[in-house]
XYZ file of C-alpha atoms in Angstrom:
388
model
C 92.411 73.216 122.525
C 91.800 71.965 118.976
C 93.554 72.942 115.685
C 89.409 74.663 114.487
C 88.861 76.361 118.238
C 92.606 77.826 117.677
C 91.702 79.272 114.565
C 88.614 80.530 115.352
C 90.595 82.097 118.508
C 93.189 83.318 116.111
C 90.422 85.108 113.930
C 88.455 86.620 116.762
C 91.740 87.834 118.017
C 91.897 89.733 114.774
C 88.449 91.034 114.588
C 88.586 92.430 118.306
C 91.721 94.491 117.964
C 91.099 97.482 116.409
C 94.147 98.592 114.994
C 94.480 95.050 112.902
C 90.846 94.909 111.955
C 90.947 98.759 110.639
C 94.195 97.635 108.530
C 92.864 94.404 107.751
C 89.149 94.843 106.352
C 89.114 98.674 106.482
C 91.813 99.160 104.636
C 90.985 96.684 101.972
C 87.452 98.317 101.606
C 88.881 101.724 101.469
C 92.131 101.287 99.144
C 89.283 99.247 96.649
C 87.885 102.601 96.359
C 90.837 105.232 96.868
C 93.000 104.220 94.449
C 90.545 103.837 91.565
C 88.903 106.856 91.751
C 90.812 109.139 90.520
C 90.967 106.975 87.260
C 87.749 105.567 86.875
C 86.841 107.535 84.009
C 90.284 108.531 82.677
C 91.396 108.136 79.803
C 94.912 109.628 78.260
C 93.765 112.301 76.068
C 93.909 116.063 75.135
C 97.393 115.871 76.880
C 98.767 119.852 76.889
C 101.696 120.339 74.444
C 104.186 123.757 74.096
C 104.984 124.307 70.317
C 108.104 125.975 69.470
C 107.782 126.496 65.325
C 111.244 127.861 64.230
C 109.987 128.099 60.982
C 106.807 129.818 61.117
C 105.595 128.953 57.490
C 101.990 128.034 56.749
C 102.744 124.274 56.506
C 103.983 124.579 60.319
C 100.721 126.183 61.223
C 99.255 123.428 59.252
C 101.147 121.340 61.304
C 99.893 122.241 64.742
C 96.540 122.409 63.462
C 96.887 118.558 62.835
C 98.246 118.108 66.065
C 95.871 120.312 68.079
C 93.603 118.106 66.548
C 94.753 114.850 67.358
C 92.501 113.511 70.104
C 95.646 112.903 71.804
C 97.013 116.064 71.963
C 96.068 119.757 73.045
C 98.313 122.748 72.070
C 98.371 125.204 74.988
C 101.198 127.536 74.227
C 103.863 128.730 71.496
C 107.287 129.473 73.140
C 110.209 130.814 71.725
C 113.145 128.213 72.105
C 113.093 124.970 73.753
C 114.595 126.038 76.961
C 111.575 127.916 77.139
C 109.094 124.791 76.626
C 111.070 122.590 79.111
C 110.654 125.897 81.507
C 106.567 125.425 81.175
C 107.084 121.156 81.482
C 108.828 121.928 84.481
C 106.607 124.292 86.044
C 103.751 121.608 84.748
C 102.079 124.000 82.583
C 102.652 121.492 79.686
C 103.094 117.606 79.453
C 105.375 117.370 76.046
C 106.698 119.726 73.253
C 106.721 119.473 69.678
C 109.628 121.495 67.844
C 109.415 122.285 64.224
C 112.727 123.088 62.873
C 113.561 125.824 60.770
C 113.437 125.032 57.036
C 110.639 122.590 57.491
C 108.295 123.841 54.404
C 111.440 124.454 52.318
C 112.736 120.669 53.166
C 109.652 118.989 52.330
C 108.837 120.599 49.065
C 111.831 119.404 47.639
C 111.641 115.951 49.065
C 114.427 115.953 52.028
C 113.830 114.211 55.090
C 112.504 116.549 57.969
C 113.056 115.771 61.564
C 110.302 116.711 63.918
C 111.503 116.845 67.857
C 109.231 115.779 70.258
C 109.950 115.616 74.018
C 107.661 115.190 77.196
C 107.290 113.867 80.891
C 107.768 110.396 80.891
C 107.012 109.641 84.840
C 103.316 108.614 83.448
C 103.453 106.400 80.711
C 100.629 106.465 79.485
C 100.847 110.689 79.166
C 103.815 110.188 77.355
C 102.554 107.063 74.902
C 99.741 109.453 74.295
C 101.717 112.451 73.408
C 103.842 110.581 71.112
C 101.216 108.980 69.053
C 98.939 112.479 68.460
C 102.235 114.050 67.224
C 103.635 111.107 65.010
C 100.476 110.986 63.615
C 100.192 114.165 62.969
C 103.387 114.514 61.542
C 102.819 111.876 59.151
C 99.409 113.427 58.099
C 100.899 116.318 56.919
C 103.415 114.591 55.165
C 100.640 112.402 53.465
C 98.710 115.244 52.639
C 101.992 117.476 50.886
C 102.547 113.903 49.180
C 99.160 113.464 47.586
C 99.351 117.093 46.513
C 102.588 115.514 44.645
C 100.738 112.929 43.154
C 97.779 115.002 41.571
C 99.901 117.605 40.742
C 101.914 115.046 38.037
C 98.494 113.747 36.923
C 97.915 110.620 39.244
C 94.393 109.513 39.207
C 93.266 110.550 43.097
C 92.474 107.040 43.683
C 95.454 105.797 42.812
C 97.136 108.450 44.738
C 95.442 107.154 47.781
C 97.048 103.894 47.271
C 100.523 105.209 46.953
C 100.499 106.693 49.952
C 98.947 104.834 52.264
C 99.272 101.054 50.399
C 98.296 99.641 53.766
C 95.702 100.233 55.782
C 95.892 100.026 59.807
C 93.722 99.104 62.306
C 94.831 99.465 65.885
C 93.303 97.240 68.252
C 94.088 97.299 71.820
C 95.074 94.020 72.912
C 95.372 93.738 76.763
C 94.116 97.291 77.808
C 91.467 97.717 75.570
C 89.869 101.045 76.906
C 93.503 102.617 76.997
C 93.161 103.985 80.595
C 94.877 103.437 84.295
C 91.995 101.588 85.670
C 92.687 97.981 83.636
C 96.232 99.133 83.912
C 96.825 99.580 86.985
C 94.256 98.044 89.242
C 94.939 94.276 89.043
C 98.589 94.409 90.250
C 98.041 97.063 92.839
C 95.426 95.071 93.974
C 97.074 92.144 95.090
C 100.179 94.455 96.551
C 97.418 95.848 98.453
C 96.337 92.099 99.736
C 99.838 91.142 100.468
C 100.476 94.676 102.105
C 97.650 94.265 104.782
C 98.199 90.701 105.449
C 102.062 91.686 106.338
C 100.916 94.419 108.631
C 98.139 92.467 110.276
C 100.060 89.332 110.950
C 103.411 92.041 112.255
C 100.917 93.545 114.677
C 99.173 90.583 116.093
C 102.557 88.920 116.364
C 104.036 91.918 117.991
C 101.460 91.922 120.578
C 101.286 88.204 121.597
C 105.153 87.359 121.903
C 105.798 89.946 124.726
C 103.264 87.310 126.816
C 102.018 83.993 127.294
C 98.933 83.121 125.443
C 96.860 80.302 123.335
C 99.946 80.479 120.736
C 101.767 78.495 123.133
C 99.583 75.926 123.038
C 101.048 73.803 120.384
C 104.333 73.300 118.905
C 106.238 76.074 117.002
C 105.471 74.305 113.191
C 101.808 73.483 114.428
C 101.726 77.105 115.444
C 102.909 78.447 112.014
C 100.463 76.497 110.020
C 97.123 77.552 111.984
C 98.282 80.896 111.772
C 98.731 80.583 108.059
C 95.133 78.986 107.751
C 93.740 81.803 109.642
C 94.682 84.513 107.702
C 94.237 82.567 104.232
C 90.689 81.815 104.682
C 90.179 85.394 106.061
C 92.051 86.717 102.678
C 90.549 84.179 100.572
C 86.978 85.872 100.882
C 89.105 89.089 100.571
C 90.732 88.160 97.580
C 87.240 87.066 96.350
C 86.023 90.834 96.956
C 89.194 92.278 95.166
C 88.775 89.836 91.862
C 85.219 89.459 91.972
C 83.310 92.132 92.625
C 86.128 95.111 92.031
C 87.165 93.657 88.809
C 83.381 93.966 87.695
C 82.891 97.165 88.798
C 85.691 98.489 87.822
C 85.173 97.094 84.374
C 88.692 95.034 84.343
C 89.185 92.403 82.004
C 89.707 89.015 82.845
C 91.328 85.867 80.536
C 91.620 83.110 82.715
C 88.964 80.818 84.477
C 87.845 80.725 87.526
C 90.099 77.197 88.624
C 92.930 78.820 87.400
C 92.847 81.740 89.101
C 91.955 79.937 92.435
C 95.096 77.808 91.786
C 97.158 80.929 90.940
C 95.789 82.174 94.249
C 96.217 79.545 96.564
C 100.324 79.596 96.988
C 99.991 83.693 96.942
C 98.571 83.737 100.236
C 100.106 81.064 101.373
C 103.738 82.430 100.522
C 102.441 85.625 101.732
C 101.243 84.281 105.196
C 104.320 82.190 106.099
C 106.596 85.375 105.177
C 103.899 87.880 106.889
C 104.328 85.158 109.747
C 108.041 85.050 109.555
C 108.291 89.066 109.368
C 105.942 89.266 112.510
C 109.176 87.737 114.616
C 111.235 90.590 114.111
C 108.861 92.688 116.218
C 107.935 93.051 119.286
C 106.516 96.540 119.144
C 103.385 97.168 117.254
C 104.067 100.212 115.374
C 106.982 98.925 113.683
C 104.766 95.984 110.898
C 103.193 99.224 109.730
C 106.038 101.796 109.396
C 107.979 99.218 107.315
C 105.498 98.040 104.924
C 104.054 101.333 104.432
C 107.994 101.970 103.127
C 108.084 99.054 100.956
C 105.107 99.384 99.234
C 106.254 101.889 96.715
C 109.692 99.992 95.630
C 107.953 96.611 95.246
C 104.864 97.940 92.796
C 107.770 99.591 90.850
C 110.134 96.225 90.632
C 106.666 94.292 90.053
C 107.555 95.239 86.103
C 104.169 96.714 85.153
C 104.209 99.996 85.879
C 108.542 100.282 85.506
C 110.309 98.627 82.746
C 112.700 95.622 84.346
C 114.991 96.437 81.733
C 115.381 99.878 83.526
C 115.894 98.771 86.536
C 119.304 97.581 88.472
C 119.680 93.702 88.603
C 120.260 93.084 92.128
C 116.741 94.943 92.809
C 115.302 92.599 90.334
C 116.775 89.771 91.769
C 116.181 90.664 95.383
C 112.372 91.320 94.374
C 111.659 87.632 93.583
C 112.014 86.658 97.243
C 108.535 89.197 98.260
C 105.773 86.802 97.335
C 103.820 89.764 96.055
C 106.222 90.133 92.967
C 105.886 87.278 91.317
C 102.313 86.849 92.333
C 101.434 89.887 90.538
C 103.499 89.136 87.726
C 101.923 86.002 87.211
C 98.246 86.927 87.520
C 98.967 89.723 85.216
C 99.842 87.219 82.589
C 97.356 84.923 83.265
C 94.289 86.905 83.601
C 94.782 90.300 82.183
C 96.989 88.984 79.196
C 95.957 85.465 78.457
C 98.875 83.527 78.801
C 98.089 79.930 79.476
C 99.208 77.891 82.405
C 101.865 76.664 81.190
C 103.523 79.843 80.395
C 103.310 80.699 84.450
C 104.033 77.313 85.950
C 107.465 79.281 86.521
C 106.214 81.472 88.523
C 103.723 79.382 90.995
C 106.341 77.616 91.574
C 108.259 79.904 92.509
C 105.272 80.919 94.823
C 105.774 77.415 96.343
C 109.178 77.724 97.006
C 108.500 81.036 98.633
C 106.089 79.533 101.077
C 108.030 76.744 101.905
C 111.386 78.558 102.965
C 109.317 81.399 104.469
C 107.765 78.570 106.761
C 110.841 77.273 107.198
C 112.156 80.377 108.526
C 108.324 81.488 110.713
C 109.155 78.262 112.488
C 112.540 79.266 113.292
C 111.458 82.769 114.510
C 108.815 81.184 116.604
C 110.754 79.194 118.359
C 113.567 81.857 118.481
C 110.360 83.902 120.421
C 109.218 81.225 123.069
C 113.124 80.934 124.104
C 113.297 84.652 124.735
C 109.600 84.920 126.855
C 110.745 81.841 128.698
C 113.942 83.369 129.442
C 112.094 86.713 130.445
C 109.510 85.008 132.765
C 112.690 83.131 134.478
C 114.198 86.292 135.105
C 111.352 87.822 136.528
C 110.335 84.896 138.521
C 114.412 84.748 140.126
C 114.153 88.333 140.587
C 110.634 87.714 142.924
């Protein structure tokens, strides 16, 4: 057999067994659409706030006018104390809550700082980012406002009034996620989780099923074996990578930084690190429902140690450190620099790498598990063959 009629073996394998070509291409065409939806059109805004006003003046009211009107923000409900507020965040009946203390119109007349409270749910970020920002703004609305009425009131010409309290005007661009919603945010990094996800489980379930018997992997050595696995699945992913940061990205309206060569040469140690660690994790299994239950497990603690949607900073070192051996981690961290934020090549030359040195110890160790496989079917077809 020759190294092409192996691969095209290996890949028709794939295609005729249903369970790996449902994970494989149907669950790359569905998750493109499943996990977008829901944020296609979203956009962080009119985010429900509790007001508790403890001093219930009409520069309070004034104040929750400005923040009801904040495009940000969306005053639902007045409560009483701020056990009561936290009661409706809880019970998800607000996302934040804005407390005015007592003395507030009293305090600002005569010129003494006032401290205005807000809290909120912080398990979205960009709910929270949103929440602050309509209420700070607010806040310092009103205080520009009571300040200009200072200003006139001693005889300052209006325009200079203006000046004095805003001497600097701001303009708030949006560098990297320009239309402030989860889409841009969240799509390219889940993306490729997604890609790494499915090759894992596809390689864990073919491998399951072919080491319990003899078959066309046997045909050449353990390290040849390796390899033409890898190819397979890396030009089966390459067209679906192509599908994911092609034709998603457009669609989906993500923005993109780097060119085409580099992203191809970002790409190219991804899947391979990915296939010689999907091939080294197929090994461990010789039953095919296993690939699945673990990844499916997995998935959720490596998007949050990625860094994009969780702070690093937050999160305990040896998880941090233990996340740069998944291929998918620093995969996603460097296309998200590279494409989505415009760092140049140099700047994630760290990083690919590191994707190198992932796919060279993971082949290492798919070599290793291999051969660890044809010793034990060997052994097992001895045994049955003394027993007959």
């Amino acid at each position: 057999m020759s190294y092409w009629r192996w691969i095209v073996t290996d890949i028709m394998s794939l295609a005729r067994d249903r369970a790996i070509a449902l994970t494989l291409f149907g669950g790359v065409l569905f998750y493109a659409v499943l996990y977008p939806l829901p944020y296609i059109h979203d956009v962080a805004t009119e985010q429900s706030v509790a007001v508790v006003d403890l001093d219930n003046s009409s520069l309070s009211r004034q104040m929750i006018r400005y923040a009801d009107a904040s495009p940000q923000v969306k005053v639902v409900a007045r409560a009483g104390s701020v056990d009561e507020a936290r009661a409706m965040i809880d019970r998800n009946q607000a996302k934040g809550l804005l407390v005015i203390p007592a003395g507030f119109r009293h305090d600002l007349l005569r010129g003494q700082q006032v401290t205005l409270s807000f809290a909120g749910d912080a398990s979205y970020f960009l709910i929270y980012s949103a929440i602050v920002q309509g209420l700070t703004t607010a806040g310092l609305d009103v205080g520009s406002q009571l300040q200009l009425q200072g200003l006139l009131a001693n005889g300052t010409l209006p325009a200079a009034a203006a000046r004095q309290v805003a001497p600097v005007a701001l303009n708030e661009v949006a560098v990297f996620n320009q239309g402030l919603g989860y889409p841009a945010y969240v799509i390219p990094g889940l993306f490729l989780l997604i890609l790494h996800q499915t090759l894992f489980i596809g390689m864990g379930i073919l491998g399951a099923g072919q080491w319990r018997q003899p078959g066309y992997w046997q045909q050449f050595s353990p390290l040849t074996t390796v390899c033409l696995r890898m190819a397979s699945f890396t030009l089966v992913y390459t067209f679906l990578s192509a599908f994911y940061i092609g034709w998603c990205y457009d669609y989906y309206d993500v923005g993109r930084q780097a060119s085409l060569g580099q992203v191809l040469l970002l790409m190219l140690p991804f899947l391979l690190a990915t296939a010689a660690a999907g091939m080294a994790f197929s090994t461990l299994f010789v039953r095919r429902d296993l690939p699945t239950q673990v990844m499916l497990l997995s998935s959720m603690p490596i998007l949050f140690v990625a860094g994009f949607v969780w702070p690093l900073s937050i999160i305990p070192e040896p998880l941090v450190w233990l996340s740069q051996w998944v291929p998918a981690v620093p995969g996603m961290m460097a296309m998200l620099q590279l494409n989505q934020m415009g760092a140049s090549w140099s700047q994630v030359l760290p990083l690919w790498l590191q994707l190198w040195g992932l796919c060279g110890l993971y082949l290492l160790l798919a070599v290793w598990g291999v051969r660890r496989r044809r010793q034990a079917l060997a052994a097992q077809l001895a045994e049955r063959s003394g027993k007959h």
